[in-house]
Amino acid sequence: MAQHAPPARGARLGRAAGARTGSGSTESPVNGVVLLLPGASRFSPGPVRPLARALARAGGAEGLVTHTVIHGGESSREEQAGWAADEVVRRYGDVPVCLAGYGAGGAAALRAAGHAAVNSVLAMAPCLDGAATQDSPEPVKQLSGRQVLIVHGTNDARSDPETSFRLAARAKKANRSTCRFEVHSDGHGLREHQAEVVSLAVDFVLGAMFSGRYSRPVTDALAAPPPLGLRMPLASGFGRSLRR
Protein backbone atom coordinates (compact mmCIF):
# COMPACT_ATOMS: atom_id res chain seq x y z
CA MET A 1 0.00 0.00 0.00
CA ALA A 2 1.29 3.47 -0.82
CA GLN A 3 2.47 5.57 2.08
CA HIS A 4 0.00 8.24 3.10
CA ALA A 5 1.43 11.71 2.59
CA PRO A 6 0.35 14.46 5.03
CA PRO A 7 -2.32 16.94 3.90
CA ALA A 8 0.14 19.71 4.84
CA ARG A 9 1.37 19.40 1.26
CA GLY A 10 -1.52 21.77 0.55
CA ALA A 11 -3.92 19.61 -1.42
CA ARG A 12 -7.25 18.21 -0.36
CA LEU A 13 -9.88 16.06 -2.01
CA GLY A 14 -13.28 17.46 -2.81
CA ARG A 15 -16.46 15.59 -1.99
CA ALA A 16 -16.86 12.18 -3.60
CA ALA A 17 -19.31 11.90 -6.47
CA GLY A 18 -20.57 8.78 -8.21
CA ALA A 19 -20.80 5.43 -6.45
CA ARG A 20 -22.22 5.72 -2.97
CA THR A 21 -19.76 4.73 -0.28
CA GLY A 22 -20.11 3.87 3.36
CA SER A 23 -21.66 1.17 5.54
CA GLY A 24 -25.32 1.40 4.52
CA SER A 25 -26.94 -1.64 2.93
CA THR A 26 -27.93 0.31 -0.20
CA GLU A 27 -24.44 1.67 -0.79
CA SER A 28 -22.12 0.18 -3.38
CA PRO A 29 -18.40 -0.58 -3.30
CA VAL A 30 -15.85 1.63 -4.98
CA ASN A 31 -14.18 -0.09 -7.94
CA GLY A 32 -12.26 2.84 -9.41
CA VAL A 33 -11.48 6.49 -8.74
CA VAL A 34 -10.99 9.45 -11.07
CA LEU A 35 -8.93 12.32 -9.68
CA LEU A 36 -9.87 15.54 -11.47
CA LEU A 37 -7.03 18.07 -11.65
CA PRO A 38 -8.34 21.54 -12.58
CA GLY A 39 -6.41 24.25 -14.39
CA ALA A 40 -4.55 27.11 -12.79
CA SER A 41 -7.43 29.59 -12.93
CA ARG A 42 -10.82 29.12 -11.29
CA PHE A 43 -12.18 31.60 -13.82
CA SER A 44 -11.33 29.21 -16.68
CA PRO A 45 -12.49 25.79 -15.47
CA GLY A 46 -12.58 24.22 -18.93
CA PRO A 47 -14.50 20.92 -19.16
CA VAL A 48 -13.68 19.68 -15.64
CA ARG A 49 -17.06 20.38 -14.01
CA PRO A 50 -19.26 18.91 -16.77
CA LEU A 51 -16.89 15.93 -16.94
CA ALA A 52 -17.30 15.33 -13.21
CA ARG A 53 -21.08 15.29 -13.58
CA ALA A 54 -20.98 13.05 -16.65
CA LEU A 55 -18.65 10.54 -14.96
CA ALA A 56 -20.86 10.39 -11.89
CA ARG A 57 -23.89 9.59 -14.07
CA ALA A 58 -22.17 7.14 -16.40
CA GLY A 59 -19.88 5.33 -13.96
CA GLY A 60 -21.66 5.36 -10.62
CA ALA A 61 -23.38 2.03 -11.21
CA GLU A 62 -20.00 0.42 -11.93
CA GLY A 63 -18.52 1.71 -8.70
CA LEU A 64 -16.74 4.77 -10.09
CA VAL A 65 -16.02 7.66 -7.74
CA THR A 66 -14.66 11.06 -8.73
CA HIS A 67 -12.82 13.55 -6.53
CA THR A 68 -11.58 16.98 -7.51
CA VAL A 69 -8.06 17.64 -6.22
CA ILE A 70 -8.18 21.10 -4.68
CA HIS A 71 -4.80 22.73 -5.12
CA GLY A 72 -3.22 24.77 -2.35
CA GLY A 73 0.05 25.47 -0.60
CA GLU A 74 3.49 25.65 -2.15
CA SER A 75 3.98 22.10 -3.40
CA SER A 76 3.65 21.46 -7.12
CA ARG A 77 0.51 20.18 -8.79
CA GLU A 78 2.40 17.03 -9.69
CA GLU A 79 3.31 16.41 -6.04
CA GLN A 80 -0.26 17.07 -4.96
CA ALA A 81 -1.58 14.65 -7.58
CA GLY A 82 0.72 12.04 -6.08
CA TRP A 83 -0.56 12.83 -2.60
CA ALA A 84 -4.14 12.50 -3.88
CA ALA A 85 -3.39 9.06 -5.34
CA ASP A 86 -1.92 8.02 -1.97
CA GLU A 87 -5.09 9.28 -0.31
CA VAL A 88 -7.25 7.20 -2.68
CA VAL A 89 -5.31 4.08 -1.69
CA ARG A 90 -5.73 4.94 1.99
CA ARG A 91 -9.49 5.49 1.66
CA TYR A 92 -10.52 2.87 -0.89
CA GLY A 93 -7.76 0.28 -1.03
CA ASP A 94 -6.33 -1.28 -4.16
CA VAL A 95 -8.50 0.29 -6.88
CA PRO A 96 -7.42 1.69 -10.25
CA VAL A 97 -6.95 5.45 -10.47
CA CYS A 98 -7.36 7.71 -13.48
CA LEU A 99 -5.67 11.11 -13.40
CA ALA A 100 -7.81 13.48 -15.46
CA GLY A 101 -6.54 17.03 -15.77
CA TYR A 102 -7.09 20.24 -17.70
CA GLY A 103 -4.49 22.90 -18.46
CA ALA A 104 -1.92 22.93 -15.67
CA GLY A 105 -3.81 19.96 -14.22
CA GLY A 106 -3.37 18.11 -17.51
CA ALA A 107 0.39 18.54 -17.31
CA ALA A 108 0.33 17.36 -13.68
CA ALA A 109 -1.68 14.27 -14.67
CA LEU A 110 0.92 13.31 -17.25
CA ARG A 111 3.86 13.89 -14.90
CA ALA A 112 2.32 12.06 -11.92
CA ALA A 113 1.33 8.98 -13.93
CA GLY A 114 4.12 6.89 -12.45
CA HIS A 115 2.20 6.38 -9.19
CA ALA A 116 1.60 2.66 -8.71
CA ALA A 117 -2.19 3.06 -8.41
CA VAL A 118 -2.59 4.96 -11.70
CA ASN A 119 -3.80 2.92 -14.66
CA SER A 120 -4.86 5.72 -17.00
CA VAL A 121 -4.29 9.39 -17.79
CA LEU A 122 -6.53 11.94 -19.48
CA ALA A 123 -4.86 15.26 -20.31
CA MET A 124 -7.05 18.01 -21.78
CA ALA A 125 -5.22 21.02 -23.24
CA PRO A 126 -2.17 20.28 -21.07
CA CYS A 127 0.03 23.32 -20.38
CA LEU A 128 3.44 21.95 -21.29
CA ASP A 129 4.91 25.09 -22.87
CA GLY A 130 8.29 26.03 -21.44
CA ALA A 131 8.36 22.96 -19.21
CA ALA A 132 11.14 21.28 -21.16
CA THR A 133 13.96 21.96 -23.58
CA GLN A 134 15.36 20.04 -26.52
CA ASP A 135 18.21 18.80 -24.35
CA SER A 136 15.89 17.94 -21.45
CA PRO A 137 12.50 16.96 -22.89
CA GLU A 138 9.30 16.42 -20.96
CA PRO A 139 9.51 12.93 -19.38
CA VAL A 140 7.35 10.11 -20.76
CA LYS A 141 8.78 7.03 -19.03
CA GLN A 142 6.16 7.31 -16.27
CA LEU A 143 3.40 6.77 -18.86
CA SER A 144 4.55 3.23 -19.63
CA GLY A 145 1.83 0.67 -18.92
CA ARG A 146 -0.91 3.31 -18.66
CA GLN A 147 -3.80 4.06 -21.00
CA VAL A 148 -3.20 7.62 -22.19
CA LEU A 149 -5.49 10.09 -23.95
CA ILE A 150 -4.53 13.67 -24.78
CA VAL A 151 -7.13 16.12 -26.12
CA HIS A 152 -6.09 19.50 -27.52
CA GLY A 153 -7.78 22.31 -29.42
CA THR A 154 -6.02 23.29 -32.62
CA ASN A 155 -6.58 27.02 -31.91
CA ASP A 156 -5.22 26.91 -28.35
CA ALA A 157 -3.37 30.21 -27.89
CA ARG A 158 -2.36 29.51 -24.29
CA SER A 159 -0.78 26.06 -24.67
CA ASP A 160 0.76 25.14 -28.02
CA PRO A 161 -0.97 21.98 -29.29
CA GLU A 162 2.21 20.97 -31.13
CA THR A 163 3.91 20.57 -27.75
CA SER A 164 1.42 17.92 -26.67
CA PHE A 165 1.75 16.27 -30.09
CA ARG A 166 5.51 15.98 -29.69
CA LEU A 167 5.11 14.54 -26.20
CA ALA A 168 2.52 12.05 -27.48
CA ALA A 169 4.83 11.01 -30.31
CA ARG A 170 7.62 10.27 -27.85
CA ALA A 171 5.26 8.49 -25.46
CA LYS A 172 3.83 6.33 -28.27
CA LYS A 173 7.28 4.84 -28.92
CA ALA A 174 7.38 3.40 -25.40
CA ASN A 175 3.67 2.91 -24.85
CA ARG A 176 1.35 1.79 -27.65
CA SER A 177 -1.67 2.59 -25.47
CA THR A 178 -1.33 6.31 -26.21
CA CYS A 179 -3.63 8.37 -28.41
CA ARG A 180 -4.35 12.03 -28.99
CA PHE A 181 -7.40 13.82 -30.41
CA GLU A 182 -7.43 17.26 -31.99
CA VAL A 183 -10.47 19.49 -31.57
CA HIS A 184 -10.42 21.58 -34.72
CA SER A 185 -11.13 25.29 -34.35
CA ASP A 186 -11.41 25.05 -30.55
CA GLY A 187 -9.33 27.06 -28.09
CA HIS A 188 -7.79 26.40 -24.71
CA GLY A 189 -11.11 26.18 -22.87
CA LEU A 190 -12.50 23.56 -25.29
CA ARG A 191 -15.83 25.38 -25.11
CA GLU A 192 -16.99 25.11 -28.72
CA HIS A 193 -17.11 21.31 -28.63
CA GLN A 194 -17.39 20.72 -24.90
CA ALA A 195 -20.12 18.08 -25.25
CA GLU A 196 -17.96 16.04 -27.63
CA VAL A 197 -14.87 16.40 -25.42
CA VAL A 198 -16.81 15.23 -22.36
CA SER A 199 -18.31 12.27 -24.24
CA LEU A 200 -14.87 11.26 -25.51
CA ALA A 201 -13.42 11.53 -22.00
CA VAL A 202 -16.18 9.43 -20.45
CA ASP A 203 -15.81 6.75 -23.11
CA PHE A 204 -12.06 6.60 -22.51
CA VAL A 205 -12.26 6.57 -18.70
CA LEU A 206 -14.89 3.82 -18.50
CA GLY A 207 -12.99 1.70 -21.01
CA ALA A 208 -9.66 2.17 -19.26
CA MET A 209 -11.05 1.59 -15.77
CA PHE A 210 -13.53 -1.23 -16.32
CA SER A 211 -14.42 -2.81 -19.64
CA GLY A 212 -11.29 -2.48 -21.76
CA ARG A 213 -13.62 -1.52 -24.61
CA TYR A 214 -13.76 1.85 -26.35
CA SER A 215 -15.78 3.54 -29.06
CA ARG A 216 -14.56 2.96 -32.61
CA PRO A 217 -12.72 6.31 -32.88
CA VAL A 218 -10.73 5.67 -29.69
CA THR A 219 -9.98 2.08 -30.70
CA ASP A 220 -8.77 3.29 -34.10
CA ALA A 221 -6.65 6.05 -32.54
CA LEU A 222 -4.95 3.61 -30.16
CA ALA A 223 -4.25 1.16 -33.00
CA ALA A 224 -3.09 3.65 -35.63
CA PRO A 225 0.63 4.33 -36.07
CA PRO A 226 1.98 7.86 -35.59
CA PRO A 227 1.08 10.43 -36.61
CA LEU A 228 -2.46 9.23 -37.48
CA GLY A 229 -3.41 8.09 -33.99
CA LEU A 230 -1.98 11.25 -32.49
CA ARG A 231 -3.83 13.69 -34.75
CA MET A 232 -7.23 12.02 -34.65
CA PRO A 233 -9.95 14.61 -35.32
CA LEU A 234 -12.77 14.72 -32.81
CA ALA A 235 -15.89 14.52 -34.92
CA SER A 236 -18.70 16.99 -34.37
CA GLY A 237 -21.56 15.24 -32.59
CA PHE A 238 -19.38 12.55 -31.04
CA GLY A 239 -21.30 10.79 -28.30
CA ARG A 240 -24.82 11.57 -29.45
CA SER A 241 -25.45 8.03 -30.62
CA LEU A 242 -22.62 6.32 -28.78
CA ARG A 243 -23.35 2.75 -27.74
CA ARG A 244 -21.07 1.09 -25.23
XYZ file of C-alpha atoms in Angstrom:
244
model
C 0.000 0.000 0.000
C 1.289 3.470 -0.823
C 2.473 5.574 2.084
C 0.000 8.238 3.095
C 1.432 11.715 2.592
C 0.350 14.459 5.028
C -2.316 16.938 3.900
C 0.143 19.705 4.837
C 1.370 19.403 1.261
C -1.516 21.767 0.553
C -3.922 19.605 -1.417
C -7.251 18.208 -0.361
C -9.879 16.058 -2.009
C -13.281 17.459 -2.810
C -16.461 15.589 -1.991
C -16.858 12.182 -3.597
C -19.309 11.899 -6.471
C -20.569 8.776 -8.205
C -20.796 5.425 -6.454
C -22.221 5.719 -2.967
C -19.764 4.732 -0.277
C -20.114 3.874 3.364
C -21.664 1.175 5.541
C -25.321 1.399 4.520
C -26.935 -1.642 2.927
C -27.931 0.313 -0.199
C -24.443 1.674 -0.791
C -22.124 0.176 -3.381
C -18.399 -0.584 -3.297
C -15.846 1.635 -4.985
C -14.185 -0.094 -7.937
C -12.261 2.836 -9.406
C -11.476 6.494 -8.742
C -10.988 9.451 -11.073
C -8.930 12.321 -9.684
C -9.872 15.541 -11.466
C -7.031 18.067 -11.652
C -8.344 21.543 -12.585
C -6.408 24.247 -14.395
C -4.552 27.114 -12.791
C -7.432 29.586 -12.931
C -10.819 29.116 -11.286
C -12.183 31.601 -13.818
C -11.334 29.212 -16.677
C -12.487 25.790 -15.474
C -12.577 24.215 -18.934
C -14.495 20.916 -19.164
C -13.678 19.678 -15.641
C -17.059 20.381 -14.012
C -19.257 18.908 -16.773
C -16.890 15.933 -16.942
C -17.304 15.331 -13.208
C -21.085 15.293 -13.584
C -20.980 13.045 -16.646
C -18.647 10.537 -14.964
C -20.863 10.387 -11.887
C -23.890 9.588 -14.073
C -22.175 7.139 -16.400
C -19.880 5.329 -13.957
C -21.661 5.364 -10.617
C -23.379 2.027 -11.211
C -20.002 0.424 -11.929
C -18.522 1.712 -8.702
C -16.741 4.765 -10.095
C -16.021 7.657 -7.738
C -14.656 11.062 -8.731
C -12.817 13.551 -6.530
C -11.583 16.983 -7.508
C -8.064 17.637 -6.223
C -8.183 21.100 -4.679
C -4.799 22.729 -5.120
C -3.219 24.773 -2.352
C 0.047 25.470 -0.602
C 3.486 25.654 -2.149
C 3.978 22.096 -3.402
C 3.649 21.463 -7.119
C 0.509 20.177 -8.791
C 2.395 17.026 -9.695
C 3.311 16.411 -6.040
C -0.255 17.073 -4.960
C -1.584 14.654 -7.579
C 0.725 12.038 -6.075
C -0.562 12.833 -2.597
C -4.140 12.500 -3.876
C -3.388 9.057 -5.342
C -1.922 8.024 -1.971
C -5.094 9.277 -0.305
C -7.249 7.203 -2.677
C -5.312 4.081 -1.686
C -5.734 4.945 1.988
C -9.494 5.492 1.658
C -10.515 2.869 -0.886
C -7.755 0.285 -1.030
C -6.327 -1.278 -4.159
C -8.497 0.292 -6.879
C -7.417 1.693 -10.248
C -6.950 5.455 -10.466
C -7.363 7.714 -13.483
C -5.666 11.113 -13.396
C -7.811 13.484 -15.463
C -6.538 17.028 -15.766
C -7.091 20.236 -17.704
C -4.489 22.905 -18.458
C -1.917 22.928 -15.672
C -3.805 19.963 -14.225
C -3.374 18.110 -17.513
C 0.385 18.543 -17.309
C 0.332 17.355 -13.685
C -1.682 14.269 -14.666
C 0.925 13.314 -17.249
C 3.859 13.893 -14.903
C 2.323 12.058 -11.922
C 1.329 8.979 -13.934
C 4.120 6.886 -12.446
C 2.200 6.384 -9.191
C 1.602 2.659 -8.713
C -2.188 3.064 -8.413
C -2.588 4.959 -11.704
C -3.799 2.916 -14.659
C -4.863 5.724 -17.005
C -4.292 9.390 -17.791
C -6.530 11.936 -19.482
C -4.861 15.257 -20.308
C -7.053 18.007 -21.777
C -5.221 21.023 -23.243
C -2.173 20.281 -21.070
C 0.026 23.319 -20.384
C 3.439 21.948 -21.287
C 4.913 25.090 -22.866
C 8.291 26.027 -21.442
C 8.364 22.956 -19.214
C 11.142 21.277 -21.163
C 13.956 21.956 -23.583
C 15.357 20.036 -26.519
C 18.213 18.802 -24.351
C 15.893 17.943 -21.449
C 12.496 16.958 -22.894
C 9.297 16.419 -20.964
C 9.515 12.928 -19.381
C 7.351 10.109 -20.764
C 8.784 7.030 -19.033
C 6.156 7.310 -16.273
C 3.399 6.767 -18.863
C 4.548 3.233 -19.631
C 1.834 0.674 -18.919
C -0.912 3.306 -18.664
C -3.802 4.059 -20.995
C -3.201 7.620 -22.185
C -5.493 10.087 -23.954
C -4.530 13.666 -24.785
C -7.133 16.122 -26.125
C -6.087 19.502 -27.517
C -7.782 22.306 -29.421
C -6.018 23.292 -32.624
C -6.580 27.016 -31.907
C -5.217 26.914 -28.355
C -3.372 30.212 -27.890
C -2.361 29.507 -24.288
C -0.784 26.063 -24.665
C 0.759 25.139 -28.018
C -0.974 21.976 -29.295
C 2.209 20.969 -31.126
C 3.908 20.572 -27.749
C 1.422 17.919 -26.666
C 1.750 16.267 -30.087
C 5.512 15.982 -29.692
C 5.112 14.544 -26.205
C 2.516 12.052 -27.477
C 4.831 11.008 -30.312
C 7.624 10.274 -27.851
C 5.256 8.494 -25.459
C 3.835 6.330 -28.268
C 7.278 4.835 -28.924
C 7.381 3.398 -25.404
C 3.669 2.907 -24.851
C 1.349 1.793 -27.648
C -1.672 2.591 -25.466
C -1.329 6.311 -26.207
C -3.628 8.374 -28.406
C -4.350 12.032 -28.994
C -7.399 13.824 -30.410
C -7.430 17.259 -31.993
C -10.467 19.490 -31.574
C -10.416 21.576 -34.723
C -11.134 25.292 -34.355
C -11.406 25.050 -30.553
C -9.333 27.062 -28.093
C -7.785 26.399 -24.710
C -11.109 26.177 -22.870
C -12.502 23.562 -25.290
C -15.835 25.381 -25.107
C -16.987 25.111 -28.716
C -17.107 21.314 -28.630
C -17.388 20.720 -24.904
C -20.116 18.077 -25.246
C -17.958 16.038 -27.626
C -14.871 16.400 -25.418
C -16.809 15.233 -22.360
C -18.310 12.268 -24.244
C -14.868 11.261 -25.513
C -13.417 11.535 -22.002
C -16.182 9.435 -20.447
C -15.809 6.754 -23.113
C -12.060 6.598 -22.514
C -12.263 6.573 -18.703
C -14.885 3.820 -18.503
C -12.992 1.705 -21.015
C -9.664 2.166 -19.264
C -11.051 1.592 -15.769
C -13.526 -1.232 -16.315
C -14.419 -2.809 -19.635
C -11.291 -2.478 -21.764
C -13.623 -1.525 -24.614
C -13.764 1.846 -26.350
C -15.779 3.538 -29.060
C -14.555 2.956 -32.606
C -12.716 6.312 -32.875
C -10.726 5.674 -29.685
C -9.985 2.083 -30.698
C -8.768 3.294 -34.097
C -6.655 6.047 -32.537
C -4.952 3.605 -30.164
C -4.247 1.164 -33.004
C -3.092 3.654 -35.633
C 0.625 4.326 -36.067
C 1.975 7.861 -35.589
C 1.076 10.430 -36.613
C -2.459 9.228 -37.481
C -3.410 8.086 -33.987
C -1.982 11.248 -32.487
C -3.834 13.692 -34.750
C -7.226 12.015 -34.654
C -9.951 14.613 -35.321
C -12.769 14.724 -32.807
C -15.894 14.523 -34.916
C -18.700 16.995 -34.370
C -21.565 15.240 -32.593
C -19.382 12.547 -31.044
C -21.300 10.789 -28.298
C -24.822 11.574 -29.451
C -25.451 8.027 -30.620
C -22.616 6.318 -28.777
C -23.346 2.748 -27.735
C -21.066 1.086 -25.231
